[in-house]
C-alpha positions as a printed Julia matrix, in Angstrom:
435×3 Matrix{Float64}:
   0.0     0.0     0.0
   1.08    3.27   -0.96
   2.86    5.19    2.62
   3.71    8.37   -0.17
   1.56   10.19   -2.03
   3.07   12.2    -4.71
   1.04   15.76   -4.8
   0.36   18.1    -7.51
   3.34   20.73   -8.19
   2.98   24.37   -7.2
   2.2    25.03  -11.34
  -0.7    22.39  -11.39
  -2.31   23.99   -8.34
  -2.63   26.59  -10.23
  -4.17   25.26  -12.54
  -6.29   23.56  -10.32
  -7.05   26.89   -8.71
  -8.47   28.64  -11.82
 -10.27   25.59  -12.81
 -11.92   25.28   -9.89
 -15.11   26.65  -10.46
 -15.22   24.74  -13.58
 -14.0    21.45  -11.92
 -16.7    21.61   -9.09
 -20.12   22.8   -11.51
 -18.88   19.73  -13.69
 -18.71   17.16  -11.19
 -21.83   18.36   -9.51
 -23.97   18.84  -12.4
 -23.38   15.42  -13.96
 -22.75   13.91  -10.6
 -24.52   10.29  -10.64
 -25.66   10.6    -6.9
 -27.34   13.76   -7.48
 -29.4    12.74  -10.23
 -30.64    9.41   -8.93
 -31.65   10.95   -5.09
 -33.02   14.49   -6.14
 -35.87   13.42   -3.78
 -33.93   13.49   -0.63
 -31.79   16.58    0.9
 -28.67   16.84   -0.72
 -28.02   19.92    0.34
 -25.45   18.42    2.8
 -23.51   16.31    0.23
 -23.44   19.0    -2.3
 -22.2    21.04    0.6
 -18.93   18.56    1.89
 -18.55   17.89   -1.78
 -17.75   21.46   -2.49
 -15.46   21.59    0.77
 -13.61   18.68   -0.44
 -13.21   19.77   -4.42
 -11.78   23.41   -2.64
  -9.03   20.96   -0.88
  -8.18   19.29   -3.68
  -8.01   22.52   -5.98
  -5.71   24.46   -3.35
  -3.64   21.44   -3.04
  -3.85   20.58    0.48
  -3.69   16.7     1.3
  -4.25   16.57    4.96
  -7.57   18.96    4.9
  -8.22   16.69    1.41
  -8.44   13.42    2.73
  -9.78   14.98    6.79
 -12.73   16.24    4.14
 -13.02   13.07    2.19
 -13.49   11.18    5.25
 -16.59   13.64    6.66
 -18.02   12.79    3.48
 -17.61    8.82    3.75
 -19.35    9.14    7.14
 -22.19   11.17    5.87
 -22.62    8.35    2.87
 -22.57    5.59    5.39
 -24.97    7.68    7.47
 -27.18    7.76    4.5
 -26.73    4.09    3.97
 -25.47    4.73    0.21
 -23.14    1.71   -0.8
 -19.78    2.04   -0.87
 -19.64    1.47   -4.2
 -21.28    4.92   -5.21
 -19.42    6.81   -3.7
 -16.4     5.35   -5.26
 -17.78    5.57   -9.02
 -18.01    9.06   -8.09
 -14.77    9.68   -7.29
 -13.67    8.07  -10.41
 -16.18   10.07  -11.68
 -13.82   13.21  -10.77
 -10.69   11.32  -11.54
 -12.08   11.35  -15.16
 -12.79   15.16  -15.32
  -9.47   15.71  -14.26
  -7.72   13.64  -16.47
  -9.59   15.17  -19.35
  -8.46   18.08  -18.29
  -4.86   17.58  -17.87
  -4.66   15.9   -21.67
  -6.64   18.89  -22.66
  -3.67   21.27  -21.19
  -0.95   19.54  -21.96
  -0.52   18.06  -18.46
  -0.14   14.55  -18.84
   2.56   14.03  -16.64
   0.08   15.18  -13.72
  -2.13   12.2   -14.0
   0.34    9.98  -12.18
   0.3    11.57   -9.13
  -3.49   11.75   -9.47
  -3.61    7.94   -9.89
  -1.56    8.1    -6.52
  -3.64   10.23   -5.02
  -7.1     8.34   -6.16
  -5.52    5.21   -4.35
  -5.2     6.55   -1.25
  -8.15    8.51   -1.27
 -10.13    5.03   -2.21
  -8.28    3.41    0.78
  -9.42    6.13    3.17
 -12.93    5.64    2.35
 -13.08    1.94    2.36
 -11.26    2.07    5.8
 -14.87    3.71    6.87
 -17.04    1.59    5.46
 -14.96   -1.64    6.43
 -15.04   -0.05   10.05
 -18.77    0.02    9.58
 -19.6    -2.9     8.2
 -17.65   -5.28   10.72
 -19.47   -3.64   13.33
 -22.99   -4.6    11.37
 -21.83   -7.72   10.2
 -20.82   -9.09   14.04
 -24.22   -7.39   14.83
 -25.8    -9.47   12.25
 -24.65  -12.93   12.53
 -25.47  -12.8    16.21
 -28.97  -12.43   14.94
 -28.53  -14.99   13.0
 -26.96  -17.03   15.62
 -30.35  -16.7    17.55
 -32.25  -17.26   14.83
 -31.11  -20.52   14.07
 -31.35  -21.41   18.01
 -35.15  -20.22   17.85
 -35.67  -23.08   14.85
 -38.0   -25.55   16.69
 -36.77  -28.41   14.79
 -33.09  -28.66   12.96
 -31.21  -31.15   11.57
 -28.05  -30.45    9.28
 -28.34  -26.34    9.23
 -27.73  -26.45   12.73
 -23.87  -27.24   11.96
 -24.14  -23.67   10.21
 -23.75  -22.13   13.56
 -20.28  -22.99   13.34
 -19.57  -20.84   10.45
 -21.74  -18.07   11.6
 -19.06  -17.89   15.07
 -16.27  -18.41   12.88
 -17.29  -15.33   10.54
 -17.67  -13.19   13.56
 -13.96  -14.0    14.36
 -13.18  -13.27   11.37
 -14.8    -9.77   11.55
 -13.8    -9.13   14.89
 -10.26   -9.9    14.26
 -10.1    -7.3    11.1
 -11.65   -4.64   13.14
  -9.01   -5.15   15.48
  -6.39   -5.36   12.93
  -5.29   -8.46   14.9
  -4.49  -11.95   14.35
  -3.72  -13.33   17.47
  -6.98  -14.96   17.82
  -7.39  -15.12   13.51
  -9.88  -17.99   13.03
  -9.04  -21.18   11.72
  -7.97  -20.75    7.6
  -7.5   -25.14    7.16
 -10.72  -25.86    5.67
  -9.77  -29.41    7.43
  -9.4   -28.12   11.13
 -11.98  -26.01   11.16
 -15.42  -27.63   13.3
 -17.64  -26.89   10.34
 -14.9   -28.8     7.87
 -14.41  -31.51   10.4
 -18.02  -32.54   10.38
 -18.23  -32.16    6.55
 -15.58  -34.75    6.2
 -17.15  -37.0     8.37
 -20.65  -37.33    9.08
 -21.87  -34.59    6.77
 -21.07  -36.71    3.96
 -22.64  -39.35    5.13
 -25.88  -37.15    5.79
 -25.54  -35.24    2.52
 -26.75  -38.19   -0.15
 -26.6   -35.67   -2.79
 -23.23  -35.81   -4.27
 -23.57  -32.87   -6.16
 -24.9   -30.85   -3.26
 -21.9   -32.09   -1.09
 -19.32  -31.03   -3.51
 -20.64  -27.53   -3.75
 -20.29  -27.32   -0.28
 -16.86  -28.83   -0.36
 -16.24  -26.11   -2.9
 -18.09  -23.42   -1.58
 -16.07  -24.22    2.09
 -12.58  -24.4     0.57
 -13.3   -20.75   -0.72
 -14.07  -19.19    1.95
 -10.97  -20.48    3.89
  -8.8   -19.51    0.86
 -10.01  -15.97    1.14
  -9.57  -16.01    5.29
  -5.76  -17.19    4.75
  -5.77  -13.87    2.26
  -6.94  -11.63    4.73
  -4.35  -13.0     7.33
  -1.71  -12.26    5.0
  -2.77   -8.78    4.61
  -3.24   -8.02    8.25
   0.72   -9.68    9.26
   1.9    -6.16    7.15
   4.28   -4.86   10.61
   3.29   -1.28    9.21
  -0.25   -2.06    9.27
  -0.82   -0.01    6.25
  -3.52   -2.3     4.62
  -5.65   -2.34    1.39
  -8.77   -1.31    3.09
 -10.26   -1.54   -0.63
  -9.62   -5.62   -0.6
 -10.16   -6.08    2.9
 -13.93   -4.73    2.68
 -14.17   -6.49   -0.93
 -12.53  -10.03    0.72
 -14.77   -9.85    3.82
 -18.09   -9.22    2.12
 -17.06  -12.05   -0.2
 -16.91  -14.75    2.89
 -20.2   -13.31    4.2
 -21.91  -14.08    0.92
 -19.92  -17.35    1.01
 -21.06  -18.45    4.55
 -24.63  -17.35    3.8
 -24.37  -19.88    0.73
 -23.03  -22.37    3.18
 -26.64  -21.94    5.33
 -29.06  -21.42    2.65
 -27.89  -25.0     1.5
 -28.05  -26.92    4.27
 -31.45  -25.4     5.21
 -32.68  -26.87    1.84
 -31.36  -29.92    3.0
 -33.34  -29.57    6.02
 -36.02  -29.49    4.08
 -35.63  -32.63    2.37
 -35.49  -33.65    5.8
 -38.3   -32.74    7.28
 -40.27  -33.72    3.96
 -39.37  -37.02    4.84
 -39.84  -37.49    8.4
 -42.73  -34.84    8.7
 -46.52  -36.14    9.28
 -48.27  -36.43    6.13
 -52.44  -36.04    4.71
 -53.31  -39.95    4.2
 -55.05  -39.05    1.12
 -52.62  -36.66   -0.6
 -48.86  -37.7     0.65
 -48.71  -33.77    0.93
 -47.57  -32.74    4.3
 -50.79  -32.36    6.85
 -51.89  -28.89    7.97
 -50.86  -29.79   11.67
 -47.32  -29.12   10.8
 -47.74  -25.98    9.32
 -46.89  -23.26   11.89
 -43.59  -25.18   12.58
 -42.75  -25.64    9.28
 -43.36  -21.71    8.37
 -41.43  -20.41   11.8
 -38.34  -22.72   11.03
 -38.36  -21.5     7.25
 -38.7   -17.69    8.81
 -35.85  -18.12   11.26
 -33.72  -19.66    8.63
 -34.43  -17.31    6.15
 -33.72  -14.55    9.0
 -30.17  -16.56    9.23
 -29.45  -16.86    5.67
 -30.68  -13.11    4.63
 -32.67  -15.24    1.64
 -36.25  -14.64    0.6
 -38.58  -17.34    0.14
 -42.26  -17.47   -1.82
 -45.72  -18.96    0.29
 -48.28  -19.74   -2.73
 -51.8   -21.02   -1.4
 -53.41  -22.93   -4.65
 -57.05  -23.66   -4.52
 -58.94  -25.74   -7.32
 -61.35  -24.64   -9.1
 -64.82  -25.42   -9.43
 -63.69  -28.29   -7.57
 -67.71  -29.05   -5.6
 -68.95  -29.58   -8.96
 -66.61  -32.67   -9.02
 -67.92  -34.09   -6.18
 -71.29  -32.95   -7.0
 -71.08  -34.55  -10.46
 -68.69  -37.39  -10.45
 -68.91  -38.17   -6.63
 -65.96  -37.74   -3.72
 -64.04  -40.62   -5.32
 -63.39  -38.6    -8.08
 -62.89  -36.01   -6.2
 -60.16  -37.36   -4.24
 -58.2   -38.8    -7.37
 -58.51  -35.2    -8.84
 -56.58  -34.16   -5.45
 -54.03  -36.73   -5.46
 -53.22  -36.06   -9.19
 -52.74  -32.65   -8.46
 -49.99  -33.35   -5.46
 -48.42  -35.79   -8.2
 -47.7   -32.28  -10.8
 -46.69  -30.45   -8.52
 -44.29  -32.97   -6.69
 -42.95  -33.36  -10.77
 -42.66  -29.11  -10.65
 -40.7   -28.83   -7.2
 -37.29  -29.28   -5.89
 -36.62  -31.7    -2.75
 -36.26  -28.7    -0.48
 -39.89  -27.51   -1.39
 -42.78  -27.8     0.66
 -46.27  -28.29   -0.34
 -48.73  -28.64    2.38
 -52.76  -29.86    3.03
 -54.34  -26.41    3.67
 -57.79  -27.86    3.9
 -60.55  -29.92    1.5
 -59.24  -28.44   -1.68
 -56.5   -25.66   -0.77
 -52.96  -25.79   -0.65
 -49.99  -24.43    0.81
 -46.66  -24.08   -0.97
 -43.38  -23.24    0.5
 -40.29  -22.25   -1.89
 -37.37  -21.32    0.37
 -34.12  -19.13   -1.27
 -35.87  -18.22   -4.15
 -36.52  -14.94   -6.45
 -40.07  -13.98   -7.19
 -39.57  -14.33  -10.85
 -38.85  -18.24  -10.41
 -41.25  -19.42   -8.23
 -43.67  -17.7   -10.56
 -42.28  -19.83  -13.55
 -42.51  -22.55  -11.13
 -46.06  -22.26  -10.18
 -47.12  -21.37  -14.15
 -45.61  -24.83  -14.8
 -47.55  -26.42  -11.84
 -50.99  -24.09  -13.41
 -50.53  -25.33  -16.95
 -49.53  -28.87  -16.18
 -52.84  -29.01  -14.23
 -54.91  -27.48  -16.9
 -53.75  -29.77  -19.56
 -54.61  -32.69  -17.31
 -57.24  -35.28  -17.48
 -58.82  -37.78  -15.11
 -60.0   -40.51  -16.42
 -62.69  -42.11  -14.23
 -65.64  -44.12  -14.92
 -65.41  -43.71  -18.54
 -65.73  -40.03  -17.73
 -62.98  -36.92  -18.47
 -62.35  -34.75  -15.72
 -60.82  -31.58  -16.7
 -60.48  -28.57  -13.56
 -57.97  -25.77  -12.91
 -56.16  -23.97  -10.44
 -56.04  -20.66   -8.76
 -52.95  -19.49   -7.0
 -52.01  -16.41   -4.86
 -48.36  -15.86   -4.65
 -46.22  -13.54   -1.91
 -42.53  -13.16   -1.28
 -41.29  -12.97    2.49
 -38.31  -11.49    3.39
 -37.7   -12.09    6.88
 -36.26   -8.93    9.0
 -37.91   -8.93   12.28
 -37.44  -11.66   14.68
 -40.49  -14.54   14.48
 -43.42  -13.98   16.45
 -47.07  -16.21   15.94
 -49.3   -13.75   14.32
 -46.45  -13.35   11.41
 -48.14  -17.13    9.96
 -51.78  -15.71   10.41
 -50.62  -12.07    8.81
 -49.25  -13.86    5.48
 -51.24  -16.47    5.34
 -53.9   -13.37    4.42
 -51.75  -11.71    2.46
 -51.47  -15.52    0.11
 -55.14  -15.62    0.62
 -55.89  -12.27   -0.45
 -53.93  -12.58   -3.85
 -55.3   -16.33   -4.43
 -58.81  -14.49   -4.2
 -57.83  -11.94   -6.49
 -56.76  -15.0    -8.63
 -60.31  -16.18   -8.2
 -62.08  -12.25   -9.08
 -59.96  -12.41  -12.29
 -61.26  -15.7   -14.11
 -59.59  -18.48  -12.09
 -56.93  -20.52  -13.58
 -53.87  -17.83  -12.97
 -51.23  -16.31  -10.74
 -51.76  -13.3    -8.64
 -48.62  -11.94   -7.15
């Protein structure tokens, strides 16, 4: 990391000085950040933004970067991403390089490339500081999430790597590594039971070697990190220690999201079923919702409930008798078992209603996943006592994205909001989706 930063010479702040007005009306008028948040005050950015462009154009580096840092904090304050307040500083970087090829001062835009990479290290110091605090904050809620799970099987070895990422943040925040978490993917707790009786829990072979894959990475990136932080001088990349850290976050929530599908295929399994259907029976419901809630809490994943209710379905009974009736029901579990994955849950709401559980999922797919299940249904036929029976299906679809910790109205509360769209479904014609 640079410990040097060669400035701008007495004849380029100058320049600088009686460009300035210039330099600052350009920046600000096709500034990204003020375009896209016009809405909100940005009187106070415009305002430190100014402050820092009259540092930089009068060439002094400590009030620069003492100005540059007020200005981080007021992004993070404003929870704008790190990463847009960095395109705007390239942003700058580019006016200013157009302007020293423009004047014939090329030789200039080395020590601005200098100066950019310390001024980038300065800011992603303060977000890193930040975001370690948050992220320890985080995974302890995650921690208790997962402990709140009334039933658990595998994903409950996913507290291990939830404790071992808060080492790992700790430890950076402390610039320390006398306590640095484990970096052998072998010796850690989390690898030791993957070696052993995770595989032998894990049938899927293909699920087991992302896991493998997915656990080798994030230890690869740890023994990175550790590198970085032995530098005696302790002036680190801030930039790759923020980019490094965030990546074994999203690693470790990988790590949970797949052994809570795993769970799933678990508790599919092992979980009581409707005698008629094979579905899973309504009695196991609110358990199965508040351990996919606190999971999804744990994992920071979204996940779809679709109720399904078929249509017209008394007239089958009415017509063809409750024989039919119930072969028209099992038939429809049989699509959409052929339509889910392992992990998904489908569930006996009552008579002729369903419920449909799709954990770590984007809306978009469980739609095409339930527009499968709708068309494979309409195109089907019962045959029964020389009679076709032809029906459809209504579904109402909502995405959950779990923020608050669990409490028992939250099943009641979206089970209405599921209802309320699959009656919608109903209002507009039966036989589609309302999301």
């Amino acid at each position: 990391m640079l410990t040097k930063v060669e400035y701008f010479s007495p004849e380029t702040i100058s320049f600088l000085k009686s460009k300035q007005s210039f330099i600052t009306d350009e920046f600000l008028e096709r500034n990204l950040l003020s375009q896209t948040i016009k809405s909100a005050n940005t009187s106070d950015i415009k305002y430190n933004y100014q402050i820092f462009l009259n540092n930089l154009c009068n060439g002094n580096l400590k009030k620069l970067l003492t100005s540059l840092v007020k200005l981080t904090r007021l992004y993070i304050q404003m929870e704008i991403p790190y990463v847009v307040l960095l395109n705007e500083l390239n942003h700058l970087q580019s006016i200013l390089i157009e302007l020293f090829i423009n004047y014939d001062k090329k030789i200039e835009t080395i020590a601005l490339y200098k100066l950019s990479a310390v001024s980038q290290n300065k800011v992603a110091k303060e977000y890193l500081n930040i975001y370690t605090t948050n992220l320890i904050s985080i995974c302890n809620i995650r921690l208790s999430s997962i402990h709140d799970m009334l039933e658990h099987y595998v994903v409950e070895h996913y507290v291990e790597h939830i404790k071992w990422l808060i080492n790992l943040a700790q430890n950076i925040k402390d610039t320390n590594i006398n306590s640095f978490p484990q970096t052998d993917k072998t010796l850690c707790n989390f690898g030791k039971w993957l070696a052993q009786d995770g595989s032998n829990i894990i049938k899927n072979n293909s699920k087991l070697k992302e896991l493998e894959k997915v656990h080798s990475q994030i230890h690869y990136i740890s023994s990175q990190i550790k590198h970085i932080l032995t530098l005696n001088d302790h002036n680190y990349d801030y930039d790759i220690l923020l980019t490094y850290l965030e990546k074994c976050e999203l690693l470790s929530l990988s790590i949970g999201t797949e052994l809570a599908l795993i769970d799933n295929t678990i508790v599919n399994q092992k979980a009581a079923k409707d005698t008629l259907t094979g579905a899973l029976g309504r009695q196991v419901l609110e358990q199965i919702f508040q351990n996919q809630y606190e999971i999804s809490l744990a994992t920071s994943s979204k996940f779809v409930v679709a109720m399904f209710d078929l249509d017209y379905f008394k007239k089958i009974n009415d017509n063809y008798g409750h024989i039919a009736g119930d072969k028209v029901l099992q038939e429809f579990i049989i699509i959409v078992k052929s339509h889910i994955r392992n992990s998904d849950i489908i569930i006996r709401y009552g008579g002729e209603e369903f419920v449909l559980i799709l954990p770590a999922i984007t809306t978009k797919d469980a739609y095409n996943v339930l527009e499968k299940i709708r068309k494979s249904f309409e195109n089907f036929t019962l045959s029964f006592e020389n009679n076709n029976i032809n029906t459809t299906v209504s579904i109402g679809m909502i995405e959950i994205e779990a923020k608050d910790s669990y409490n028992k109205h939250l099943l009641e509360e979206y089970i209405h909001l599921a209802d309320t769209k699959l009656y919608k479904a109903k209002q507009n014609g039966r036989n589609n989706i309302k999301k």
